[in-house]
XYZ file of C-alpha atoms in Angstrom:
652
model
C 4.974 52.501 40.295
C 8.546 52.044 41.468
C 7.423 51.811 45.096
C 4.917 49.086 44.205
C 7.566 47.058 42.464
C 9.838 47.381 45.503
C 6.997 46.210 47.711
C 6.498 43.181 45.454
C 10.203 42.399 45.558
C 10.122 42.523 49.349
C 7.245 40.077 49.353
C 8.997 37.693 46.980
C 12.202 37.767 49.019
C 10.293 36.313 51.963
C 9.198 33.251 49.914
C 11.122 30.201 48.752
C 12.225 30.448 45.153
C 10.551 27.161 44.185
C 7.352 27.712 46.161
C 5.132 29.027 43.394
C 2.016 28.793 45.545
C 3.518 31.343 47.945
C 4.502 33.570 45.004
C 0.939 33.401 43.696
C -0.457 34.319 47.121
C 1.961 37.224 47.382
C 0.912 38.509 43.941
C -2.776 38.259 44.846
C -2.166 40.203 48.052
C -0.198 42.896 46.223
C -2.870 43.234 43.489
C -5.477 44.153 46.112
C -3.680 47.415 46.709
C -1.995 47.798 43.305
C -4.475 46.819 40.629
C -3.127 46.973 37.114
C 0.558 46.750 38.104
C 2.155 45.165 35.026
C 5.074 43.550 36.850
C 2.827 41.960 39.460
C 0.403 40.707 36.767
C 3.295 39.253 34.802
C 4.699 37.496 37.885
C 1.265 36.073 38.592
C 1.034 34.614 35.053
C 4.457 32.974 35.406
C 3.467 31.454 38.743
C 0.279 30.004 37.249
C 2.259 28.478 34.384
C 4.769 26.997 36.823
C 1.861 25.429 38.716
C 0.527 24.039 35.361
C -2.699 26.000 35.764
C -2.701 26.919 32.089
C -6.393 27.809 31.795
C -6.059 30.185 34.765
C -2.974 31.700 33.142
C -4.895 32.420 29.929
C -7.724 33.965 31.957
C -5.252 36.125 33.875
C -3.698 37.356 30.613
C -7.115 38.247 29.215
C -8.003 40.149 32.366
C -4.649 42.008 32.371
C -5.405 44.041 29.265
C -3.523 44.931 26.096
C -0.136 45.696 27.694
C -0.003 42.363 29.486
C -0.916 40.543 26.260
C 1.936 42.216 24.447
C 4.375 41.416 27.250
C 3.329 37.754 27.563
C 3.086 36.637 23.929
C 5.437 33.705 24.430
C 3.731 32.709 27.688
C 0.295 32.957 26.064
C 1.424 30.829 23.115
C 2.747 28.228 25.542
C -0.516 28.224 27.516
C -2.504 27.804 24.295
C -0.296 24.857 23.365
C -0.737 23.198 26.774
C -4.536 23.576 26.617
C -4.724 21.888 23.207
C -5.347 25.029 21.125
C -2.553 24.089 18.748
C -3.386 26.160 15.675
C -3.765 29.344 17.744
C -0.479 28.589 19.495
C 1.382 28.104 16.186
C -0.062 31.282 14.706
C 0.855 33.360 17.739
C 4.368 31.878 18.032
C 5.104 32.610 14.361
C 4.002 36.231 14.776
C 6.447 36.891 17.623
C 9.499 36.990 15.381
C 13.076 36.051 16.201
C 12.560 34.663 19.676
C 14.080 31.315 20.614
C 11.369 30.497 23.149
C 8.669 31.215 20.568
C 10.411 28.930 18.066
C 10.349 26.095 20.597
C 6.637 26.631 21.199
C 6.000 26.704 17.445
C 7.889 23.437 16.976
C 6.072 21.733 19.855
C 2.658 22.917 18.645
C 3.469 21.734 15.116
C 4.569 18.369 16.491
C 1.377 17.847 18.509
C -0.807 18.927 15.563
C 1.015 16.273 13.463
C 2.636 18.847 11.194
C 5.889 16.931 11.570
C 7.538 18.438 8.504
C 7.193 21.989 9.870
C 8.395 20.888 13.302
C 11.455 19.242 11.751
C 12.287 22.431 9.829
C 12.075 24.545 13.016
C 14.310 22.139 14.944
C 16.886 22.153 12.146
C 16.961 25.951 12.229
C 17.377 25.946 16.013
C 20.173 23.368 15.818
C 22.244 25.598 13.548
C 22.693 28.007 16.452
C 24.455 26.016 19.168
C 22.898 26.709 22.544
C 22.681 25.026 25.930
C 19.614 22.980 24.906
C 21.537 20.931 22.320
C 20.516 17.599 23.885
C 16.864 18.636 23.947
C 17.031 19.556 20.258
C 18.586 16.183 19.393
C 15.857 14.356 21.316
C 13.010 16.371 19.787
C 14.453 16.172 16.258
C 14.802 12.391 16.461
C 11.236 12.091 17.785
C 9.984 14.191 14.861
C 11.837 11.981 12.365
C 10.350 8.854 13.965
C 6.825 10.232 13.626
C 7.460 11.178 10.011
C 8.244 7.502 9.421
C 5.136 6.361 11.308
C 2.899 8.732 9.325
C 4.180 7.421 5.938
C 6.267 10.536 5.251
C 9.632 8.844 5.495
C 10.814 10.470 2.275
C 11.043 13.766 4.197
C 13.485 12.357 6.739
C 17.038 13.483 6.015
C 18.765 11.221 8.541
C 18.068 7.544 7.909
C 20.967 5.956 9.812
C 21.565 6.427 13.522
C 24.908 7.701 14.751
C 26.981 6.938 17.829
C 25.596 10.053 19.499
C 22.082 8.622 19.228
C 23.072 5.765 21.539
C 24.411 7.974 24.309
C 20.967 8.945 25.640
C 18.082 6.552 26.163
C 15.641 9.071 24.626
C 17.523 9.306 21.319
C 18.158 5.542 21.297
C 14.428 4.966 21.806
C 13.535 7.408 19.002
C 16.024 5.744 16.646
C 14.425 2.385 17.491
C 10.951 3.757 16.732
C 12.123 5.081 13.349
C 13.616 1.693 12.447
C 10.428 -0.122 13.485
C 8.301 2.278 11.417
C 10.445 1.476 8.354
C 9.888 -2.250 8.953
C 13.393 -2.884 10.276
C 12.125 -4.893 13.239
C 15.363 -6.687 14.082
C 17.327 -3.431 14.073
C 14.597 -1.775 16.129
C 14.745 -4.566 18.705
C 18.495 -4.101 19.106
C 18.101 -0.355 19.590
C 15.294 -0.886 22.100
C 17.575 -3.122 24.150
C 20.216 -0.388 24.051
C 17.603 2.165 25.138
C 16.543 -0.118 27.992
C 20.145 -0.457 29.153
C 20.627 3.307 29.160
C 17.322 3.678 31.008
C 18.649 1.469 33.782
C 21.563 3.876 34.115
C 19.271 6.873 34.420
C 17.025 5.218 37.017
C 19.411 6.533 39.650
C 18.993 10.067 38.327
C 17.561 12.204 41.088
C 16.149 14.767 38.661
C 13.385 12.336 37.601
C 10.502 11.288 39.838
C 9.585 7.639 40.307
C 6.539 8.028 38.042
C 8.645 9.634 35.303
C 11.191 6.807 35.486
C 8.440 4.211 35.335
C 6.882 5.989 32.343
C 10.158 5.899 30.425
C 10.606 2.175 31.085
C 6.986 1.429 30.152
C 7.283 3.190 26.786
C 10.268 0.975 25.891
C 8.476 -2.201 27.028
C 5.401 -1.306 24.980
C 7.531 -0.983 21.856
C 9.307 -4.253 22.669
C 5.905 -5.928 22.925
C 4.976 -4.542 19.506
C 8.209 -5.851 17.958
C 7.795 -9.333 19.465
C 4.190 -9.564 18.241
C 5.163 -8.393 14.748
C 7.960 -10.991 14.592
C 5.514 -13.754 15.540
C 7.109 -14.475 18.922
C 3.800 -14.996 20.702
C 5.036 -16.664 23.864
C 7.648 -13.973 24.532
C 5.100 -11.249 23.794
C 2.552 -12.716 26.224
C 5.219 -13.103 28.897
C 6.248 -9.458 28.509
C 2.609 -8.295 28.487
C 1.953 -9.989 31.832
C 4.805 -7.976 33.399
C 3.560 -4.564 32.217
C 1.869 -2.558 34.969
C 0.070 0.717 34.254
C -1.617 1.522 37.581
C 0.861 4.208 38.707
C 1.281 5.984 35.386
C -0.209 9.390 34.639
C 0.745 9.312 30.929
C -2.705 8.399 29.590
C -1.677 7.922 25.948
C 1.132 5.496 26.848
C -1.252 3.551 29.085
C -3.759 3.332 26.223
C -1.183 1.955 23.799
C 0.092 -0.476 26.436
C -3.418 -1.851 27.011
C -3.955 -2.286 23.272
C -0.659 -4.132 22.728
C -1.279 -6.379 25.727
C -4.726 -7.321 24.380
C -3.292 -7.967 20.912
C -0.647 -10.269 22.396
C -3.258 -12.575 23.954
C -6.032 -12.096 21.394
C -5.979 -15.733 20.223
C -6.830 -17.189 23.613
C -9.272 -14.751 25.168
C -12.848 -13.505 25.093
C -13.548 -10.762 22.478
C -16.284 -9.240 24.685
C -13.850 -8.871 27.593
C -11.123 -7.494 25.326
C -13.570 -4.933 23.960
C -14.329 -3.753 27.497
C -10.634 -3.520 28.368
C -9.886 -1.580 25.197
C -12.544 1.015 26.026
C -11.146 1.557 29.529
C -9.739 5.075 30.060
C -11.010 6.076 26.624
C -11.166 9.817 27.376
C -7.693 11.308 27.055
C -6.831 14.896 28.055
C -6.313 17.482 25.344
C -2.600 17.703 26.092
C -2.074 13.932 25.832
C -4.005 12.895 22.742
C -2.964 9.997 20.556
C -1.736 10.721 17.054
C -4.133 10.033 14.216
C -2.326 6.945 13.015
C -2.498 5.557 16.563
C -6.199 6.375 16.884
C -6.832 4.682 13.544
C -5.201 1.445 14.667
C -7.114 1.449 17.952
C -10.413 1.969 16.125
C -9.615 -0.847 13.696
C -8.830 -3.157 16.617
C -12.107 -2.199 18.259
C -14.071 -2.972 15.082
C -12.199 -6.250 14.655
C -13.250 -7.267 18.165
C -16.860 -6.425 17.236
C -16.591 -8.755 14.237
C -15.249 -11.523 16.462
C -18.098 -10.890 18.900
C -20.629 -11.400 16.045
C -21.682 -7.738 15.819
C -21.487 -7.073 12.041
C -24.291 -4.502 12.019
C -22.431 -2.334 14.513
C -19.326 -2.453 12.304
C -21.365 -1.613 9.185
C -23.008 1.371 10.852
C -19.746 2.769 12.224
C -17.735 2.359 9.028
C -20.400 3.589 6.611
C -20.814 6.794 8.638
C -17.171 7.598 7.862
C -16.971 6.110 4.356
C -20.008 8.019 3.052
C -18.218 11.304 3.819
C -14.781 10.223 2.603
C -13.296 11.050 -0.792
C -11.195 8.611 -2.876
C -7.970 8.312 -0.945
C -4.863 6.186 -0.489
C -5.090 6.731 3.272
C -4.445 3.460 5.149
C -7.064 4.462 7.710
C -9.904 4.953 5.201
C -9.027 1.855 3.175
C -8.782 -0.290 6.319
C -12.310 0.814 7.252
C -13.461 -0.219 3.758
C -12.004 -3.686 4.285
C -13.729 -4.012 7.676
C -16.998 -2.855 6.128
C -16.710 -5.484 3.388
C -15.860 -8.148 5.962
C -18.960 -7.249 7.983
C -21.156 -7.531 4.880
C -19.575 -10.873 3.919
C -20.104 -12.166 7.495
C -17.007 -14.315 7.424
C -17.604 -15.821 3.978
C -14.698 -16.028 1.547
C -14.197 -16.772 -2.148
C -17.346 -16.835 -4.300
C -19.796 -16.738 -1.380
C -18.190 -13.600 -0.014
C -18.005 -11.992 -3.452
C -21.765 -12.352 -3.964
C -22.340 -10.226 -0.875
C -19.619 -7.668 -1.556
C -20.028 -6.995 -5.290
C -23.288 -4.980 -4.845
C -21.349 -2.593 -2.584
C -18.958 -1.783 -5.428
C -21.885 -0.614 -7.556
C -22.738 1.904 -4.812
C -19.135 2.957 -4.097
C -17.252 2.553 -7.417
C -14.311 4.747 -6.323
C -13.783 3.087 -2.926
C -10.162 1.994 -3.184
C -10.203 -0.325 -0.163
C -13.369 -2.091 -1.331
C -11.973 -2.554 -4.840
C -8.730 -3.991 -3.437
C -10.734 -6.450 -1.310
C -12.723 -7.701 -4.307
C -9.581 -7.982 -6.416
C -7.867 -9.969 -3.664
C -10.786 -12.402 -3.452
C -10.751 -12.877 -7.231
C -7.008 -13.531 -7.171
C -7.460 -16.094 -4.380
C -9.944 -17.941 -6.619
C -7.482 -17.700 -9.550
C -9.875 -15.468 -11.494
C -7.459 -12.828 -12.739
C -9.721 -11.774 -15.608
C -12.510 -10.638 -13.265
C -9.935 -8.940 -11.046
C -8.735 -6.932 -14.044
C -12.335 -5.987 -14.875
C -12.834 -4.564 -11.379
C -9.569 -2.656 -11.690
C -10.586 -1.238 -15.071
C -13.940 -0.064 -13.646
C -12.162 1.683 -10.785
C -9.720 3.367 -13.190
C -12.527 4.496 -15.509
C -14.488 6.128 -12.676
C -11.404 7.890 -11.323
C -10.451 9.080 -14.829
C -13.772 10.910 -15.182
C -13.058 13.078 -12.130
C -11.393 16.471 -12.576
C -10.332 16.820 -8.920
C -6.535 16.955 -8.429
C -6.807 14.682 -5.382
C -8.621 12.028 -7.429
C -5.958 12.240 -10.110
C -3.270 11.667 -7.470
C -5.152 8.534 -6.390
C -5.505 7.408 -10.012
C -1.749 7.623 -10.548
C -0.679 6.481 -7.086
C 2.447 4.270 -7.323
C 0.811 1.448 -5.364
C -2.238 1.371 -7.637
C -0.036 1.462 -10.737
C 2.034 -1.428 -9.356
C -1.133 -3.476 -8.796
C -2.306 -2.824 -12.359
C 1.046 -3.904 -13.768
C 0.983 -7.043 -11.623
C -2.510 -8.007 -12.812
C -1.681 -7.325 -16.458
C 1.533 -9.349 -16.112
C -0.477 -12.360 -14.921
C -2.323 -12.240 -18.256
C 0.797 -11.302 -20.290
C -0.803 -8.038 -21.468
C 2.374 -6.188 -22.371
C 0.752 -3.400 -24.347
C -1.519 -2.495 -21.437
C 1.463 -2.509 -19.076
C 3.280 -0.013 -21.286
C 0.180 2.159 -21.651
C -0.387 2.217 -17.888
C 3.220 3.110 -17.076
C 3.351 5.720 -19.838
C 0.213 7.406 -18.493
C 1.527 7.427 -14.926
C 4.966 8.680 -15.976
C 3.437 11.472 -18.058
C 1.475 12.589 -14.991
C 4.266 12.454 -12.400
C 7.220 13.722 -14.425
C 5.737 17.228 -14.336
C 5.258 17.141 -10.553
C 7.773 18.591 -8.130
C 7.792 15.466 -5.919
C 7.626 12.623 -8.404
C 8.042 9.053 -7.062
C 11.487 7.972 -8.239
C 10.747 4.233 -8.133
C 7.728 4.664 -10.419
C 9.683 6.732 -12.941
C 12.504 4.171 -12.958
C 10.103 1.285 -13.607
C 8.272 3.224 -16.321
C 11.481 4.293 -18.070
C 12.931 0.766 -18.023
C 9.730 -0.751 -19.450
C 9.098 1.916 -22.089
C 12.699 1.703 -23.265
C 11.915 -1.722 -24.785
C 8.694 -0.550 -26.442
C 8.606 -0.404 -30.273
C 6.340 2.674 -30.140
C 8.196 5.951 -30.922
C 5.966 7.801 -28.437
C 7.004 5.455 -25.636
C 10.655 5.849 -26.595
C 10.294 9.628 -26.312
C 8.731 9.319 -22.845
C 11.578 7.025 -21.755
C 14.158 9.585 -22.934
C 12.449 12.359 -20.999
C 12.136 10.203 -17.855
C 15.800 9.232 -17.802
C 16.808 12.810 -18.537
C 14.902 13.945 -15.433
C 16.322 11.143 -13.290
C 19.879 11.719 -14.523
C 19.625 15.450 -13.913
C 18.238 15.042 -10.378
C 20.739 12.333 -9.361
C 23.838 12.173 -11.603
C 25.463 9.650 -9.267
C 22.734 7.038 -9.876
C 24.052 4.306 -12.175
C 20.542 3.255 -13.127
C 19.643 6.776 -14.220
C 22.936 7.151 -16.116
C 22.576 3.784 -17.875
C 18.983 4.593 -18.835
C 20.010 8.030 -20.085
C 22.718 6.528 -22.320
C 20.486 3.723 -23.616
C 17.554 6.042 -24.397
C 19.699 8.676 -26.158
C 22.097 6.341 -27.978
C 20.146 6.388 -31.244
C 17.972 9.518 -31.030
C 20.586 12.024 -29.822
C 24.020 10.470 -29.261
C 25.620 13.922 -29.065
C 23.922 14.524 -25.698
C 25.943 11.667 -24.132
C 29.184 12.937 -22.632
C 32.398 11.178 -21.688
C 31.545 11.762 -18.062
C 28.338 9.764 -18.495
C 30.174 6.887 -20.141
C 32.926 6.841 -17.536
C 30.358 6.686 -14.754
C 29.344 3.181 -15.804
C 31.577 0.235 -14.913
C 33.479 -1.222 -17.877
C 32.386 -4.534 -19.352
C 35.544 -6.271 -18.146
C 34.578 -5.541 -14.535
C 31.039 -6.800 -15.040
C 32.131 -10.188 -16.415
C 35.084 -10.499 -14.071
C 34.924 -13.652 -11.989
C 32.466 -15.460 -14.277
C 33.549 -19.062 -14.946
C 32.407 -19.856 -18.486
C 33.273 -23.552 -18.197
C 31.206 -23.847 -15.037
C 28.240 -22.203 -16.770
C 28.465 -24.628 -19.699
C 28.641 -27.600 -17.349
C 25.625 -26.250 -15.488
C 23.574 -26.368 -18.687
C 24.126 -23.033 -20.408
C 24.108 -23.561 -24.162
C 26.906 -21.986 -26.189
C 26.201 -20.253 -29.504
C 27.624 -22.403 -32.344
C 30.120 -20.959 -34.834
C 27.839 -20.934 -37.869
C 27.121 -18.302 -40.537
C 24.547 -15.635 -39.859
C 22.163 -17.167 -42.436
C 22.250 -20.454 -40.564
C 21.605 -18.645 -37.305
C 18.589 -16.896 -38.767
C 17.210 -20.175 -40.137
C 17.789 -21.803 -36.753
C 15.860 -19.048 -35.054
C 13.106 -19.460 -37.615
C 12.814 -23.170 -36.854
C 12.762 -22.347 -33.142
C 9.888 -19.953 -33.709
C 8.049 -22.574 -35.751
C 8.519 -25.068 -32.930
C 7.147 -22.549 -30.460
C 4.120 -21.928 -32.663
C 3.305 -25.650 -32.843
C 0.427 -26.556 -30.564
C 1.405 -28.456 -27.482
C 0.326 -32.084 -27.176
C -2.655 -32.300 -24.901
C -2.679 -34.858 -22.151
C -5.714 -37.170 -22.163
C -7.198 -38.014 -18.836
C -7.092 -41.646 -17.783
C -10.881 -41.764 -17.333
C -11.439 -40.761 -20.996
C -9.019 -43.277 -22.540
C -10.485 -46.255 -24.423
C -9.617 -49.798 -23.362
C -7.287 -50.392 -26.307
C -5.565 -47.004 -25.991
C -2.021 -46.925 -27.351
C -0.078 -43.794 -26.233
C 2.476 -44.267 -29.042
C -0.155 -44.302 -31.751
C -1.182 -40.956 -33.231
C -4.872 -40.417 -32.745
C -7.173 -39.238 -35.509
C -7.849 -35.517 -34.905
C -11.302 -35.932 -36.561
C -12.361 -38.770 -34.311
C -15.041 -36.688 -32.609
C -16.715 -35.584 -35.897
C -19.647 -37.442 -37.470
C -18.678 -39.856 -40.274
C -20.138 -37.774 -43.096
C -18.155 -34.675 -41.858
C -14.738 -36.342 -41.908
C -12.269 -35.762 -44.718
C -11.886 -39.527 -45.245
C -15.598 -40.145 -45.807
C -16.622 -41.647 -49.231
C -20.251 -42.624 -50.047
C -20.718 -46.305 -51.117
C -21.798 -47.265 -54.703
C -24.458 -49.725 -53.578
C -26.279 -46.905 -52.024
C -26.502 -45.147 -55.439
C -27.819 -48.302 -57.212
C -30.416 -48.741 -54.540
C -31.654 -45.262 -55.259
C -31.857 -46.094 -58.962
C -34.122 -49.074 -58.307
C -36.290 -46.957 -56.109
C -36.857 -44.528 -58.970
C -38.091 -47.368 -61.177
C -40.619 -48.430 -58.589
C -42.065 -44.966 -58.268
C -45.861 -45.073 -58.682
C -47.028 -43.378 -61.905
C -43.619 -43.569 -63.546
C -42.572 -45.400 -66.695
C -40.739 -48.599 -65.958
C -37.301 -48.742 -67.514
C -37.623 -45.160 -68.652
C -33.906 -44.700 -68.640
C -33.470 -47.518 -71.163
C -36.077 -46.360 -73.668
C -34.759 -45.394 -77.079
C -36.027 -43.161 -79.733
C -36.387 -44.866 -83.191
C -38.006 -43.438 -86.276
C -39.904 -40.899 -84.361
C -41.349 -43.571 -82.068
C -40.483 -44.475 -78.657
C -39.444 -48.091 -78.698
C -39.097 -50.103 -75.577
C -35.949 -52.052 -75.158
C -35.824 -55.849 -74.965
C -36.378 -56.060 -71.209
C -38.849 -58.496 -69.713
C -41.541 -57.120 -67.607
C -43.497 -59.301 -65.263
C -47.249 -59.842 -66.026
C -50.281 -59.887 -63.898
C -51.626 -63.407 -63.146
C -51.081 -66.779 -64.790
C -48.334 -68.143 -66.934
C -47.873 -66.402 -70.330
C -48.595 -68.344 -73.492
C -45.787 -68.290 -76.033
C -45.806 -69.395 -79.676
C -44.660 -72.893 -80.457
C -41.710 -73.404 -82.691
C -42.046 -75.120 -86.062
C -44.937 -75.353 -88.507
C -48.506 -74.765 -87.645
């Protein structure tokens, strides 16, 4: 065994130290006479890895047997990582134990599998032990933080502000720029990108990098600059930069893909959607070791579907999106909800407002828990100023989610963004009780979670603190107790804690809590009272409390008075006098008005009609009863024909 190793050493001495092909040939020659030699097999594996023949390295390890597998655990984990078998690589690297090389492989495999939180934890642990790869750890840690921001996990990032050390290397400056852009700080990101570009110019003379590697570094910065310019609305500058981006010489397939997408997006308003679709599909197959991240793939797919909509291919968009949506669960994922919006747009076929709603509303009956579809319908209702129907759609979505017992559905039901939308819709209708109920329900759900959204708890506690309901007051006290305990330095949490416990349990408020708030003199310092009065601020008069209460009562009565309605010009009569008070009963029929009185002539006319009734007794109302007989009064009644003969006066 020792003689074989000496023979191998003699062979290796005759080769150049960097010529791994010669080393591999020497190992193959030695293995013909010394099969199973562990040292030769191990050297062969290292040579294959150096030549980036990772599949051949894995095959060589499998052929070498159990002893070689045990000796090459780190190398095998690295080969698994380079061939895209990320989960196997992470599992094997974790099982190795306290080995710095294995920790690096674990972090890299976690990073490529988009487990950025685990990768960040590994890099932090490696950074605690200062070694020669300190710069590499800084670069990789900053890249991990940037991807946490891009993947909407920015709350896990410990370092939000860049330091002076981050600007020393173009890699760390570029990563800091990416993190700022992901947080929406576009101006800051643009400044950092310029700094990264300047430092890249300095490293272009570095002989350690090949020409392709230098060009790849510059291209990555230009692609991000193009994204920033497009996001800021600087179309002309973005198109000018896009025309200067060349990707022919680059081997970094993922960077080329992103560059093509951003260049197409920069000139999308003045080009052919069919041609853009063809350009976007170019070089679609990426190698396993250079895949795009999921959030990047989602954006590229959305752009592809948007181009299909512009090219009048709605059925293709419907088929593609429904294949994914039918398998998806209720989620707050931007990717899933963006596909829902594209699906609704394809069904609406470019129609907006009421015409689009008629085509989209039947979809909501089929997918009542589709968050993206519900948001689209609500947005269309809001655009048509129909907040009541928007609230009805929101209530239907909430009711369907409430019936589910899945923990994931409950997280969606109480998602801070969805709660904020509910509060906004209820505020448009001044539904204060529903706002309090919604916030109380969400706060009751999240306050028992380990990672509760602080902004939601603050909004809920502030709103419920003004509620007259004792139950809401109790929830507010518990919320501010949790916030004050988790962050005693927060003035908002301290002020809420004092306000919520002032009446219920004043003994729980300490002097430290009171001293943490600024005194009233500091808060009103610098306020010019005379200037406020001159600007129109009314001062409270020096009157007794009874007068103040009566004044407030009159103010409430004035508020309760109905406002004077404005009459349209087209409905005004010719003799309309705006100063004259109009009769509020002017639209009622005459007999329904309070001023109506029936005329007397009308009653007499009815009386005469009764006398002329056929079969009745004429003058019946003037007949008198006398001596048991009915005697007719002295009223003349007209006869039938000729003139009546009367008796002559005087003697016969």
